[in-house]
Every structure is written in C-alpha cells, then in structure tokens.
Coordinates of C-alpha atoms in Angstrom, one line a residue:
Chain A
X1 CA 0.2 0.1 0.1
X2 CA 2.0 3.1 -1.5
X3 CA 0.9 6.4 0.4
X4 CA 0.7 9.8 -1.3
X5 CA 3.5 12.1 0.2
X6 CA 0.8 14.4 1.8
X7 CA -1.0 11.4 3.5
X8 CA 2.2 10.0 4.7
X9 CA 3.0 13.4 6.4
X10 CA -0.3 13.4 8.1
X11 CA -0.7 10.1 8.5
X12 CA 1.6 9.7 12.2
X13 CA -0.4 13.3 12.9
X14 CA -3.9 11.7 12.9
X15 CA -2.5 8.2 14.2
X16 CA -0.7 9.7 17.2
X17 CA -1.9 12.8 17.7
X18 CA -4.7 12.3 20.0
X19 CA -2.6 10.2 22.3
X20 CA 0.1 12.9 22.3
X21 CA -2.3 15.3 22.8
X22 CA -3.6 13.5 26.2
X23 CA -0.4 13.3 27.4
X24 CA 0.6 16.9 27.2
X25 CA -2.9 17.8 29.0
X26 CA -1.5 15.0 31.5
X27 CA 1.8 17.1 31.9
X28 CA 0.8 20.5 32.0
X29 CA -2.3 19.7 33.9
X30 CA 0.4 18.3 36.6
X31 CA 2.7 21.1 35.9
X32 CA 0.1 23.8 37.0
X33 CA -1.4 21.9 39.6
X34 CA -4.9 22.0 38.0
X35 CA -5.2 18.7 39.6
X36 CA -4.0 17.3 43.0
X37 CA -0.5 15.9 42.5
X38 CA -1.3 13.2 45.4
X39 CA -3.9 11.7 43.0
X40 CA -2.3 12.6 39.7
X41 CA 1.6 12.9 39.4
X42 CA 2.5 14.5 36.2
X43 CA 3.8 12.3 32.9
X44 CA 7.3 13.2 33.5
X45 CA 7.0 12.4 37.2
X46 CA 5.7 9.1 36.3
X47 CA 8.4 8.0 33.6
X48 CA 11.1 9.5 36.2
X49 CA 9.5 6.8 38.6
X50 CA 9.8 4.1 36.0
X51 CA 13.5 5.0 35.2
X52 CA 14.3 4.8 39.0
X53 CA 12.3 1.6 39.1
X54 CA 14.3 -0.1 36.5
X55 CA 18.0 1.4 37.9
X56 CA 16.7 -0.3 41.0
X57 CA 16.5 -3.5 38.3
X58 CA 13.6 -4.8 40.3
X59 CA 10.8 -3.6 37.6
X60 CA 12.7 -5.9 35.0
X61 CA 12.6 -8.7 37.6
X62 CA 9.1 -8.6 38.1
X63 CA 8.1 -7.8 34.4
X64 CA 10.1 -10.6 33.3
X65 CA 8.0 -12.6 36.0
X66 CA 5.0 -11.7 34.6
X67 CA 5.7 -12.2 31.0
X68 CA 7.1 -15.8 31.7
X69 CA 4.1 -16.9 33.7
X70 CA 1.7 -16.1 30.9
X71 CA 3.8 -17.6 28.6
X72 CA 4.1 -20.7 30.2
X73 CA 0.5 -20.8 30.9
X74 CA -0.1 -19.9 27.1
X75 CA 1.8 -23.0 25.9
X76 CA 0.1 -25.1 28.4
X77 CA -3.3 -24.2 27.2
X78 CA -2.9 -24.1 23.4
X79 CA -1.2 -27.6 23.6
X80 CA -3.7 -29.1 26.0
X81 CA -6.5 -27.3 24.3
X82 CA -5.5 -28.3 21.1
X83 CA -5.0 -32.1 22.0
X84 CA -8.2 -32.1 23.9
X85 CA -10.3 -30.6 20.8
X86 CA -8.7 -32.7 18.2
X87 CA -9.5 -35.8 20.5
X88 CA -13.2 -34.9 21.1
X89 CA -13.7 -33.6 17.5
X90 CA -12.0 -36.0 15.4
X91 CA -11.1 -38.9 17.2
X92 CA -14.0 -39.6 19.7
X93 CA -17.0 -37.1 18.2
X94 CA -19.8 -38.9 19.9
X95 CA -17.9 -38.6 23.4
X96 CA -17.2 -34.7 22.3
X97 CA -20.8 -34.4 21.4
X98 CA -21.7 -35.7 24.7
X99 CA -19.3 -33.7 26.7
X100 CA -19.4 -30.1 24.9
X101 CA -22.4 -28.7 27.6
X102 CA -20.0 -29.8 30.6
X103 CA -17.0 -28.3 28.8
X104 CA -19.3 -24.8 28.5
X105 CA -20.2 -25.3 32.3
X106 CA -16.5 -25.5 32.9
X107 CA -15.4 -22.7 30.8
X108 CA -18.0 -20.4 33.0
X109 CA -16.0 -21.6 36.5
X110 CA -14.2 -18.2 37.6
X111 CA -10.4 -18.7 37.8
X112 CA -10.6 -17.1 40.9
X113 CA -12.8 -19.5 42.6
X114 CA -10.1 -22.3 41.6
X115 CA -7.3 -20.6 42.7
X116 CA -7.6 -21.6 46.5
X117 CA -8.2 -25.2 45.8
X118 CA -5.1 -25.2 43.1
X119 CA -3.3 -23.6 46.1
X120 CA -4.4 -26.5 47.9
X121 CA -3.4 -28.8 45.5
X122 CA -0.1 -27.6 44.7
X123 CA 1.3 -25.6 46.8
X124 CA 2.1 -21.8 47.1
X125 CA 4.8 -21.7 44.6
X126 CA 4.7 -21.0 40.8
X127 CA 2.3 -23.8 39.9
X128 CA -0.9 -22.7 41.0
X129 CA -0.8 -19.1 39.1
X130 CA 0.8 -20.7 36.1
X131 CA -2.1 -23.3 35.9
X132 CA -4.9 -20.8 36.2
X133 CA -3.8 -19.0 33.5
X134 CA -3.6 -22.3 31.5
X135 CA -7.3 -22.4 32.9
X136 CA -8.1 -19.5 31.9
X137 CA -6.7 -19.4 28.1
X138 CA -7.8 -23.1 27.6
X139 CA -11.5 -22.5 27.1
X140 CA -10.9 -20.2 24.1
X141 CA -8.4 -22.2 22.7
X142 CA -10.5 -25.3 23.0
X143 CA -13.2 -24.0 22.1
X144 CA -12.4 -22.3 18.8
X145 CA -10.2 -25.3 17.9
X146 CA -13.3 -26.9 18.1
X147 CA -14.9 -24.8 15.7
X148 CA -12.4 -24.6 13.5
X149 CA -12.7 -28.4 13.1
X150 CA -16.4 -28.7 12.4
X151 CA -15.6 -25.8 9.4
X152 CA -12.9 -27.8 7.9
X153 CA -14.4 -28.3 4.2
X154 CA -15.3 -31.7 3.7
X155 CA -14.4 -31.4 0.1
X156 CA -11.0 -31.0 1.5
X157 CA -10.9 -34.5 3.4
X158 CA -12.9 -36.2 0.4
X159 CA -10.0 -35.0 -2.2
X160 CA -7.1 -35.9 0.3
X161 CA -8.8 -39.2 1.0
X162 CA -9.3 -39.6 -2.9
X163 CA -5.9 -39.3 -3.7
X164 CA -4.9 -42.1 -1.2
X165 CA -3.6 -39.9 1.7
X166 CA -3.3 -42.0 4.8
X167 CA -5.0 -40.7 7.9
X168 CA -1.7 -39.2 9.7
X169 CA -0.9 -37.2 6.0
X170 CA -4.5 -36.4 6.1
X171 CA -3.6 -35.1 9.7
X172 CA -0.4 -33.4 8.7
X173 CA -1.7 -32.0 5.6
X174 CA -5.4 -31.0 5.7
X175 CA -6.7 -30.8 9.8
X176 CA -3.8 -28.9 11.1
X177 CA -3.2 -26.4 8.3
X178 CA -7.2 -25.9 8.6
X179 CA -7.6 -25.5 12.2
X180 CA -4.5 -23.5 12.7
X181 CA -6.1 -20.3 12.0
X182 CA -8.9 -20.9 14.8
X183 CA -6.6 -21.8 17.2
X184 CA -4.2 -19.0 16.8
X185 CA -7.5 -16.5 17.1
X186 CA -8.4 -18.8 20.6
X187 CA -5.0 -18.2 21.8
X188 CA -5.2 -14.2 20.9
X189 CA -8.6 -14.3 23.3
X190 CA -6.9 -16.2 25.6
X191 CA -3.7 -14.6 26.6
X192 CA -5.7 -11.3 26.8
X193 CA -8.2 -12.9 29.4
X194 CA -4.9 -14.4 31.0
X195 CA -2.7 -11.5 31.3
X196 CA -5.9 -10.1 33.0
X197 CA -6.2 -12.5 35.3
X198 CA -2.7 -12.8 36.2
X199 CA -2.3 -9.2 36.9
X200 CA -5.1 -9.5 39.4
X201 CA -4.2 -13.0 40.8
X202 CA -0.5 -11.2 41.4
X203 CA -2.5 -8.5 43.6
X204 CA -4.2 -11.3 45.6
X205 CA -1.6 -13.9 46.0
X206 CA 2.4 -13.5 44.7
X207 CA 5.7 -12.3 46.1
X208 CA 6.3 -10.8 42.4
X209 CA 5.2 -9.6 39.3
X210 CA 3.9 -6.4 38.1
X211 CA 0.3 -7.1 39.7
X212 CA 2.0 -7.3 43.0
X213 CA 4.2 -4.1 42.4
X214 CA 1.0 -2.2 41.7
X215 CA -0.8 -3.7 44.9
X216 CA 2.4 -3.0 46.9
X217 CA 2.3 0.6 45.8
X218 CA -1.4 1.3 46.8
X219 CA -0.8 -0.2 50.1
X220 CA 2.3 2.0 50.7
X221 CA 0.2 4.8 48.9
X222 CA 2.9 5.3 46.7
X223 CA 1.0 7.4 44.3
X224 CA 3.7 8.0 41.0
X225 CA 4.8 4.0 41.5
X226 CA 1.0 2.8 40.6
X227 CA 0.9 4.9 37.3
X228 CA 4.9 3.8 36.5
X229 CA 4.0 0.3 37.1
X230 CA 0.4 0.6 35.8
X231 CA 2.0 1.9 32.3
X232 CA 4.3 -1.0 32.2
X233 CA 1.5 -3.2 32.0
X234 CA -0.2 -1.2 29.5
X235 CA 2.7 -1.2 27.6
X236 CA 3.4 -5.1 27.9
X237 CA 0.0 -5.8 27.3
X238 CA 0.0 -3.9 23.9
X239 CA 3.1 -5.4 22.7
X240 CA 2.0 -8.8 23.6
X241 CA -0.9 -7.8 21.4
X242 CA 0.7 -6.7 18.7
X243 CA 3.4 -9.5 18.8
X244 CA 0.7 -11.7 18.3
X245 CA -1.1 -9.8 15.3
X246 CA 2.1 -9.7 13.9
X247 CA 2.6 -13.6 14.1
X248 CA -0.8 -14.1 12.8
X249 CA -0.2 -12.1 10.1
X250 CA 3.0 -13.5 8.9
X251 CA 1.8 -17.3 9.7
X252 CA -1.9 -17.4 8.4
X253 CA -1.5 -14.9 5.7
X254 CA -3.8 -17.4 3.3
X255 CA -6.8 -16.8 5.7
X256 CA -9.6 -14.7 5.2
X257 CA -9.7 -11.2 6.9
X258 CA -11.4 -12.6 9.9
X259 CA -13.1 -9.4 11.4
X260 CA -13.5 -10.4 14.8
X261 CA -15.0 -7.4 16.5
X262 CA -11.1 -6.5 18.3
X263 CA -9.5 -6.0 14.9
X264 CA -12.2 -4.0 13.3
X265 CA -10.3 -0.9 13.7
X266 CA -7.2 -2.4 12.7
X267 CA -5.9 -2.2 8.9
X268 CA -5.5 -5.5 7.3
X269 CA -2.2 -6.4 5.7
X270 CA -1.0 -9.6 5.4
X271 CA 2.2 -11.0 3.8
X272 CA 4.2 -14.3 4.6
X273 CA 6.4 -14.1 7.0
X274 CA 10.2 -15.0 6.0
X275 CA 11.7 -18.0 7.2
X276 CA 14.4 -16.0 8.5
X277 CA 12.4 -14.0 10.5
X278 CA 10.4 -16.9 11.8
X279 CA 13.6 -18.1 13.2
X280 CA 14.3 -14.9 14.7
X281 CA 11.0 -14.9 16.2
X282 CA 11.1 -18.5 17.4
X283 CA 14.2 -17.6 19.3
X284 CA 13.7 -14.6 21.0
X285 CA 10.5 -16.1 22.4
X286 CA 12.7 -18.7 23.8
X287 CA 15.3 -16.9 25.1
X288 CA 12.6 -14.7 26.6
X289 CA 11.2 -17.8 28.2
X290 CA 14.5 -18.6 29.3
X291 CA 15.6 -15.0 30.9
X292 CA 12.1 -15.2 32.6
X293 CA 12.4 -18.9 34.3
X294 CA 15.9 -17.4 35.9
X295 CA 14.5 -14.2 37.1
X296 CA 11.4 -16.1 38.8
X297 CA 14.3 -18.4 40.3
X298 CA 16.2 -15.4 41.5
X299 CA 13.1 -13.6 42.5
X300 CA 12.3 -16.6 45.0
X301 CA 16.0 -16.8 46.3
X302 CA 15.9 -13.2 46.9
X303 CA 12.8 -13.6 48.9
X304 CA 13.9 -16.2 51.1
X305 CA 17.3 -14.7 51.6
X306 CA 17.4 -12.9 55.2
X307 CA 20.1 -10.9 54.1
X308 CA 19.0 -8.9 51.2
X309 CA 17.5 -5.6 52.2
X310 CA 14.0 -5.5 52.2
X311 CA 14.3 -2.5 49.7
X312 CA 14.4 -5.4 47.2
X313 CA 10.6 -6.6 48.5
X314 CA 9.0 -3.4 49.6
X315 CA 10.5 -0.3 47.7
X316 CA 10.2 2.9 49.4
X317 CA 12.1 5.9 49.0
Chain G
X1 CA -32.8 -23.8 14.2
X2 CA -32.1 -27.5 13.5
X3 CA -34.7 -28.0 11.2
X4 CA -32.7 -30.7 9.1
X5 CA -31.7 -32.8 12.3
X6 CA -35.1 -34.4 13.9
X7 CA -34.2 -35.1 17.3
X8 CA -36.7 -36.1 20.0
X9 CA -37.0 -33.6 22.7
X10 CA -35.6 -36.5 25.1
X11 CA -32.3 -36.5 23.1
X12 CA -32.0 -33.1 23.0
X13 CA -32.6 -32.7 27.0
X14 CA -30.2 -35.6 27.3
X15 CA -27.4 -34.1 25.2
X16 CA -27.6 -30.8 27.2
X17 CA -27.8 -31.9 30.4
X18 CA -26.6 -35.7 30.5
X19 CA -23.3 -35.3 31.0
X20 CA -23.6 -32.3 33.4
X21 CA -25.9 -34.8 35.5
X22 CA -23.4 -37.8 35.1
X23 CA -20.7 -35.7 36.2
X24 CA -22.4 -34.4 39.5
X25 CA -23.5 -38.5 40.2
X26 CA -19.7 -39.3 39.8
X27 CA -18.7 -36.1 42.0
X28 CA -21.2 -37.2 44.7
X29 CA -20.2 -41.0 44.7
X30 CA -16.2 -40.1 44.7
X31 CA -17.3 -38.0 47.8
X32 CA -19.2 -40.4 49.5
X33 CA -16.9 -43.3 49.4
X34 CA -14.3 -41.2 50.5
X35 CA -12.5 -41.3 47.4
X36 CA -11.7 -37.4 47.3
X37 CA -10.8 -35.7 50.6
X38 CA -13.5 -34.4 52.8
X39 CA -11.3 -31.7 53.5
X40 CA -10.4 -30.4 49.9
X41 CA -13.7 -31.2 48.1
X42 CA -17.3 -30.6 48.8
X43 CA -19.7 -32.8 47.7
X44 CA -22.8 -32.2 45.6
X45 CA -25.1 -32.5 48.7
X46 CA -23.3 -30.5 51.1
X47 CA -23.0 -27.2 48.1
X48 CA -26.7 -28.1 48.2
X49 CA -27.2 -27.8 51.8
X50 CA -24.8 -24.6 52.2
X51 CA -27.0 -23.1 49.3
X52 CA -30.1 -23.6 51.5
X53 CA -28.9 -22.3 54.3
X54 CA -28.0 -18.9 52.9
X55 CA -31.2 -19.1 50.9
X56 CA -32.7 -19.1 54.1
X57 CA -30.9 -16.5 56.3
X58 CA -30.8 -14.0 53.5
X59 CA -27.1 -13.9 53.1
X60 CA -27.7 -15.2 49.2
X61 CA -30.0 -12.7 48.2
X62 CA -27.8 -9.8 49.6
X63 CA -24.7 -10.4 48.2
X64 CA -26.0 -11.8 45.0
X65 CA -27.7 -8.3 44.5
X66 CA -25.2 -6.5 45.2
X67 CA -22.8 -8.0 42.7
X68 CA -25.7 -7.9 40.2
X69 CA -26.1 -4.4 40.8
X70 CA -22.9 -3.4 40.4
X71 CA -22.5 -5.7 37.3
X72 CA -25.8 -4.0 35.5
X73 CA -24.8 -0.1 36.5
X74 CA -21.4 -0.6 34.9
X75 CA -22.9 -2.6 31.8
X76 CA -25.5 0.1 31.0
X77 CA -23.0 2.9 31.3
X78 CA -21.2 0.7 29.1
X79 CA -24.0 0.4 26.2
X80 CA -25.0 4.1 26.6
X81 CA -21.2 5.3 25.7
X82 CA -20.1 2.3 23.6
X83 CA -23.1 2.1 21.0
X84 CA -23.5 5.9 20.1
X85 CA -19.3 5.8 19.9
X86 CA -19.5 2.9 18.1
X87 CA -21.9 3.8 15.3
X88 CA -19.8 7.3 14.8
X89 CA -16.8 5.2 14.5
X90 CA -18.2 2.7 12.2
X91 CA -18.0 5.5 9.4
X92 CA -20.2 8.3 9.8
X93 CA -17.8 10.7 10.7
X94 CA -14.9 9.3 8.7
X95 CA -12.5 12.0 9.9
X96 CA -13.2 11.4 13.5
X97 CA -12.7 8.0 13.1
X98 CA -8.9 8.1 11.9
X99 CA -8.7 10.8 14.5
X100 CA -10.0 8.8 17.7
X101 CA -9.7 5.0 16.5
X102 CA -5.7 4.8 17.4
X103 CA -6.4 5.9 21.0
X104 CA -9.3 3.8 21.0
X105 CA -7.3 1.0 20.0
X106 CA -4.5 1.7 22.8
X107 CA -6.8 2.3 25.1
X108 CA -8.8 -0.9 24.8
X109 CA -5.7 -2.7 25.6
X110 CA -5.4 -1.5 29.0
X111 CA -5.6 -3.6 31.6
X112 CA -8.3 -3.4 33.6
X113 CA -6.6 -4.5 37.1
X114 CA -3.8 -2.0 36.2
X115 CA -6.7 0.6 36.0
X116 CA -8.2 -0.1 39.2
X117 CA -5.5 1.0 41.6
X118 CA -6.0 4.2 39.7
X119 CA -10.0 3.8 39.9
X120 CA -9.5 3.2 43.3
X121 CA -7.5 6.4 44.0
X122 CA -9.6 8.5 42.1
X123 CA -13.2 7.3 43.2
X124 CA -12.5 5.6 46.6
X125 CA -13.1 2.7 47.9
X126 CA -17.2 3.0 47.6
X127 CA -19.3 1.5 44.7
X128 CA -17.9 3.7 42.0
X129 CA -14.6 2.3 41.2
X130 CA -16.2 -1.1 41.1
X131 CA -18.7 0.1 38.6
X132 CA -16.3 2.0 36.8
X133 CA -14.1 -0.9 35.9
X134 CA -17.0 -3.0 34.7
X135 CA -17.9 -0.2 32.4
X136 CA -14.4 -0.1 31.3
X137 CA -14.2 -4.2 30.5
X138 CA -17.6 -4.1 28.6
X139 CA -17.0 -1.0 26.9
X140 CA -14.5 -2.5 24.5
X141 CA -16.7 -5.4 22.9
X142 CA -19.5 -3.4 22.6
X143 CA -18.0 -0.6 21.1
X144 CA -16.0 -2.7 18.8
X145 CA -18.9 -4.7 17.7
X146 CA -20.9 -1.5 17.2
X147 CA -18.4 -0.3 14.5
X148 CA -17.9 -3.6 13.0
X149 CA -21.5 -3.5 12.7
X150 CA -22.0 -0.5 10.8
X151 CA -19.3 -0.9 8.6
X152 CA -21.0 -4.5 7.4
X153 CA -24.2 -2.4 6.2
X154 CA -24.5 -3.7 2.7
X155 CA -23.8 0.0 0.8
X156 CA -26.4 -1.1 -2.0
X157 CA -28.7 -1.1 0.6
X158 CA -28.0 2.6 1.9
X159 CA -27.7 3.5 -1.5
X160 CA -31.2 2.2 -2.6
X161 CA -32.6 4.0 0.6
X162 CA -31.0 7.0 -0.5
X163 CA -32.2 7.0 -3.9
X164 CA -35.3 6.4 -2.6
X165 CA -35.0 9.8 -0.7
X166 CA -35.0 8.8 2.8
X167 CA -33.6 11.4 5.0
X168 CA -30.3 10.3 7.5
X169 CA -32.1 9.2 10.6
X170 CA -34.6 6.9 8.8
X171 CA -31.5 5.6 6.9
X172 CA -30.1 5.1 10.5
X173 CA -33.4 3.6 11.8
X174 CA -34.5 1.3 9.1
X175 CA -31.1 -0.2 7.5
X176 CA -28.1 0.7 9.7
X177 CA -29.9 -0.3 12.9
X178 CA -31.3 -3.7 11.7
X179 CA -28.0 -4.5 9.6
X180 CA -25.9 -4.1 12.5
X181 CA -27.9 -5.5 15.3
X182 CA -26.4 -9.0 14.8
X183 CA -23.1 -7.7 15.5
X184 CA -24.5 -5.5 18.4
X185 CA -25.7 -8.3 19.8
X186 CA -22.6 -10.3 19.9
X187 CA -20.8 -7.5 21.6
X188 CA -23.6 -7.1 24.4
X189 CA -23.4 -10.7 24.7
X190 CA -19.5 -10.6 25.0
X191 CA -19.6 -7.6 27.2
X192 CA -21.9 -9.1 29.6
X193 CA -19.8 -12.1 30.3
X194 CA -16.7 -10.2 30.4
X195 CA -18.5 -7.9 32.9
X196 CA -19.4 -10.6 35.4
X197 CA -16.3 -12.6 34.7
X198 CA -13.8 -9.6 35.9
X199 CA -16.4 -8.2 38.5
X200 CA -15.4 -11.3 40.8
X201 CA -11.8 -10.5 41.1
X202 CA -12.6 -6.7 41.6
X203 CA -14.7 -7.5 44.6
X204 CA -12.4 -9.9 45.5
X205 CA -9.8 -7.1 45.6
X206 CA -11.8 -3.9 47.1
X207 CA -15.3 -5.0 48.7
X208 CA -16.5 -6.0 51.5
X209 CA -19.7 -7.4 50.0
X210 CA -20.7 -9.3 46.9
X211 CA -20.0 -12.6 45.4
X212 CA -16.2 -12.1 44.9
X213 CA -16.1 -11.1 48.4
X214 CA -17.8 -14.4 49.4
X215 CA -15.0 -16.3 47.6
X216 CA -12.4 -14.6 49.4
X217 CA -13.8 -14.8 52.6
X218 CA -14.5 -18.7 52.5
X219 CA -10.7 -18.9 51.1
X220 CA -9.3 -16.8 53.7
X221 CA -11.2 -18.8 56.3
X222 CA -10.6 -22.1 54.9
X223 CA -14.5 -22.9 54.3
X224 CA -14.6 -25.4 51.8
X225 CA -18.2 -26.1 51.3
X226 CA -18.8 -22.2 51.2
X227 CA -15.9 -21.9 48.5
X228 CA -17.8 -24.5 46.3
X229 CA -20.9 -23.0 47.0
X230 CA -19.9 -19.7 46.0
X231 CA -18.2 -21.1 42.8
X232 CA -21.5 -22.9 41.9
X233 CA -23.4 -19.7 42.2
X234 CA -20.8 -17.7 40.1
X235 CA -21.2 -20.4 37.4
X236 CA -25.1 -20.5 37.7
X237 CA -25.6 -16.8 37.2
X238 CA -22.9 -16.8 34.1
X239 CA -24.8 -19.4 32.6
X240 CA -27.9 -17.5 33.3
X241 CA -26.4 -14.1 31.9
X242 CA -25.4 -15.9 28.7
X243 CA -28.8 -17.5 28.0
X244 CA -30.6 -14.2 28.8
X245 CA -28.8 -12.8 25.8
X246 CA -29.1 -15.6 23.3
X247 CA -33.0 -15.5 24.3
X248 CA -33.0 -11.8 23.7
X249 CA -30.9 -12.4 20.7
X250 CA -33.0 -14.8 19.1
X251 CA -36.1 -12.7 19.9
X252 CA -35.1 -9.3 18.4
X253 CA -32.2 -10.3 15.8
X254 CA -35.1 -12.9 14.1
X255 CA -33.9 -12.2 10.4
X256 CA -30.2 -13.4 10.7
X257 CA -29.6 -16.7 11.8
X258 CA -25.9 -16.7 12.2
X259 CA -23.8 -13.9 13.2
X260 CA -20.6 -15.6 12.2
X261 CA -19.0 -14.9 15.5

C-alpha cells in the first residue's frame, strides 16, 4: 500500500495526535497544579519513577516474572486445548458431542474460585499461578479449535482421501493447517484474558510480578509508583497483542481477513513471514522464557534470603 | 434452528444436561466413598445444603443482589457510551474515526486491574470504583462490535434508501440499526460475560460485600463448602446471563440466523 506524500506526512499526526495531546494535557495539568498531585502525578514524574524502578533493577525482574508466567500458561493451554479438541472433535466425536455442554459449564468457572483449590493441591509456588492462566486460556483455545474442526471443508478431506492419503497425512496436511488459524484466534483471546487475570492474581496472592508491584504501591500509598507500574502493564499488554497480530499475519497469510470485533479498527495487511524472521521470532521467545525462568528463580531466592535488604521487596524512597 | 436434524425432545435434553448430571453423580459418589478427601472437596449434597442455608438467612440474596447491581450499572453505562461511539466510528464521521481510533485501540488494551488501583485512588473505596471497572471492561466489546456492525452494512442498501429519498435519520433507523443488530448483540453478549467475569476479582480486591468477597472470605477462613457453593453460584449466574442474552438475541434478531461470531 503506497501512500501519497501528503498522506505520509499527515498520517502519523492523525494516528498519534490524540494520544500525544492526552499526554501533553496530563503533563500540563500536573505542572500547573490543576489537579491534586497526590492523586495524579504528572507524566514526567511517572516516567522518572519508572526509570528509577528500572535502575533499582527490580522492575525488570517483576516484568519478566509476569511475562514468563503468561507465556508458560499460554503454551500449556494451547497444547492441552488443541489435543483435547482433536480428541473430542475428530477421534471420538460422539463422546465430544456428549461432553461439550459440560465443558461449556467448566469454561464459566471463574478462575478466582479455583485459585484456593489449586493452592491446596499444588502449594504456594509458581504452579497454581501458571495453572490458573492455563485454565483461563484453555477454553477459548479449545472452543475455537473445535469450531475450526467443524468448519473444515468436507471436500478437502474427500479430496485428500481420494488421492490415497493416509490418516496421518490427512492430519498433517489438511486438519492442522485448516484449524491452525482458529487455534491462534482462540489463543489471542486466551492470552488477553490470562494477562488480565494474572495481574489480579498477583495482586491477591504473589510475592513477585507486576500486579504485586501495583498492589504494593497502593498499600504503601506511593501514587507515582502505581502509575509507573500501570504504564508498564499497559505497554506490556500492548506489546503482546501487537506481537501476536504480527505472528498471525505472517503465519496465516492465506486466511480471509477475519473480522473479529477487536480488529475491526485495525488495517488489514497480511504478507508471508520469511523463514529467517520466523526463526528469529522463535529464538526471541525462547530466550525471553529462559530469562524469565531465571528471574523467577532469582526472585524466589531473594525473597527467601534474609540478608537481602527489604528494599528489594518493599521499595520505599 | 435444527430443522434438518430431527431429534426427540428427550435426546435434546439428554444432550444438554446428560453429561452434567453424570458429572455431578460421579462427583457425589467419589465424595461418598471417600475417594475425594473431604477437606479439599465438597460434595454436591453439601453444596446444596449450604445453598439452602444461605437462601434461608438472606445472605445469598444480599450478596448476589449487590454483585448484580454493580455489573448492571457498569454494563448500562458501557452500552450508553459504547453504542453511539461505535456507530460514529463505524463510518458516519470518517475524519473523526481516523483521529480517534488509534487512541481507542490503545485504550482498549489497558489492563483493567492496572486501572483498578487508579480508580480506587480517584473514586475511593465505594461502589463507583467497581462500577467504573465493569464499565471499562464491557465498553470495548460493545464499541468494537457496534462499529463493525455499521461497517458491515451493505452499501447497496444505503444507496437504495438514498435514491428513494430517505432522510439520514430514517436510513439509520431502517437500515443501519437492523443490519448491525446481529453484531451489536454479539458485542452485548461478550460484554455481559466479561463484565461478570471481571467483577469477581474486582470484588475480591476491594470490596466487603458481593460474590467475589464471598469467595475470598471463604478462602481466607478455609471454608471449603462455602467456597464450592460460591463457585457454583457464580457459574449459575454466568449461565443465566448468557442464556438471557441468547434469548434476547433470538427474539430481536429474528431475520439473521448466524452472526458468524
């Protein structure tokens, strides 16, 4: 899509103009004491706090902890949701048909109600938090994968069969490519929900993570820290979403422009991802998960280490 | 709907509730023969007993009513803001859309729980911070689906109406709203589900009444029967809300069978 020179000039303005205006108003209202500073610190102060939190190096730890929890939870959800839906949708359709209403009820169980039970069964460590995220993300993945299985064009299956493809070949060449976009769509809804839920879960029962930082800041009435960590959460959520859109447009470039509600305001352009980019993306994700696990272990160790200054845990100025 | 699939009413009901009933029976049996430890798992009978006790002393009505009121106010506010805004974004004001939609896209990804602390700071511990959060989470599905609905209106229909001399108001009323109703309803359904879903953690974090508080209270005091009963209650309400919106959708959007969403 080529833009005319004039449009190329005005586009960033229309795109980010209002956002920039909002930030400027925020900053000025702080500068001129239009609003009470103890409720709404100015933008520059929020940024300054964020920088200080990064310098004390604990914001990075908590961000990585949260990010890793989401990623592991999502991976668990995608793997188990896909296997479950294939089992119930293709291998044992009659069982799936009978069990589907039950799964709908399961999907309605609020993860918060499960959290105490998971703590009882799996202890206080990382497991219940990750499992709760997996639970949240599992149902969107499962149901949209099931819908994708039902939507497979029967002609494609017949064609493959008439060409003498074995069951395994049909599975690899027809079923997986046909359902992958639906699974991915489910995963996107799932990861969004999981990220929301994670922050709340970290607020109520965790000793690390971004939600914990917000909660801690609220408890200690450090207002600028509430805004700073809120900003990081927002940016992280935004990054995750854009990343998933990027991957989707690259991997499922053949899919019709599916207009799920959320993307109705997004421009649609899909081109195939190059193998090199794909490798780079996979590597980045692996590195982030590895780094995150290391950070989780570090956070745990620091928490249990009595010699570490309490500043690490409860950060005060 | 299923005109091609001739099923007796019995099979239909069996399909709908069979697996659920079976699940509850197995659960009860597992508890009765002490396969599931009593300290972790409450049996369905215990849940029913607790439920009846709550229903008897007014506890149930009080907390449910509070939660539902919060969800209702937040949802109504979101409808009041989201539907008109979505319609405007859907293409009636092109410049307005290109100006505001990047901002809205960004705002729509705000994590409600990061905002919750801010809401508590700004609006205090009262009802309004919870209502504001419900408003925030239910606004986006409504807004997006409303704008999508307007965008999906068949341009030919509008041209036809215009060539027949309809005013803008009657085009909106006779063409745009009916064509986008299916999307609008699916947005409303999504929003209602999200609102109720997010209400529970919001009440856990900063409330002293309501269903979420009930759960966290049971958790803190380690009251396993209460915890299970609360969970069952929340599932029940979720089902009820979903059924209600499906029913409304079927009653109102009679001309369209499948929304595709």
